[in-house]
């Protein structure tokens, strides 16, 4: 039975998954920051108009 080394394939797959996770994490953090800033501006203008 031939032995096949799958370690390089697994390592490449692991790197791709890690990169995809980090990109998704960055997008989520950016979306949270934009949402927080928009809420800050909205509530600031509501208080200012009172």
Coordinates of C-alpha atoms in Angstrom, one line a residue:
X1 CA 0.0 0.0 0.0
X2 CA 1.6 3.3 -1.0
X3 CA 2.0 6.0 1.6
X4 CA 0.9 9.5 0.6
X5 CA 2.1 12.5 2.6
X6 CA -0.9 14.9 3.0
X7 CA 0.9 17.3 5.3
X8 CA 1.7 20.0 2.7
X9 CA -1.9 19.9 1.5
X10 CA -3.2 20.2 5.0
X11 CA -0.9 23.0 5.8
X12 CA -2.0 24.9 2.7
X13 CA -5.6 24.3 3.6
X14 CA -5.0 25.5 7.2
X15 CA -3.3 28.7 5.9
X16 CA -6.3 29.4 3.6
X17 CA -8.8 28.9 6.4
X18 CA -6.8 31.1 8.8
X19 CA -6.6 33.9 6.2
X20 CA -10.3 33.7 5.5
X21 CA -11.0 33.9 9.2
X22 CA -8.8 36.9 9.7
X23 CA -10.4 38.7 6.7
X24 CA -13.9 37.9 8.2
X25 CA -12.7 39.1 11.6
X26 CA -11.4 42.4 10.1
X27 CA -14.6 43.0 8.1
X28 CA -16.7 42.3 11.3
X29 CA -14.6 44.7 13.3
X30 CA -14.8 47.4 10.7
X31 CA -18.6 47.0 10.5
X32 CA -18.9 47.2 14.3
X33 CA -16.8 50.4 14.3
X34 CA -18.8 52.0 11.5
X35 CA -22.1 51.1 13.3
X36 CA -20.8 52.4 16.6
X37 CA -19.7 55.7 15.0
X38 CA -23.0 56.1 13.2
X39 CA -24.9 55.6 16.4
X40 CA -22.6 58.1 18.2
X41 CA -23.4 60.7 15.5
X42 CA -27.1 59.9 15.5
X43 CA -27.5 60.2 19.3
X44 CA -25.3 63.3 19.4
X45 CA -27.4 65.1 16.8
X46 CA -30.6 64.0 18.7
X47 CA -29.3 65.5 22.0
X48 CA -28.0 68.6 20.2
X49 CA -31.5 69.3 18.7
X50 CA -33.3 69.2 22.1

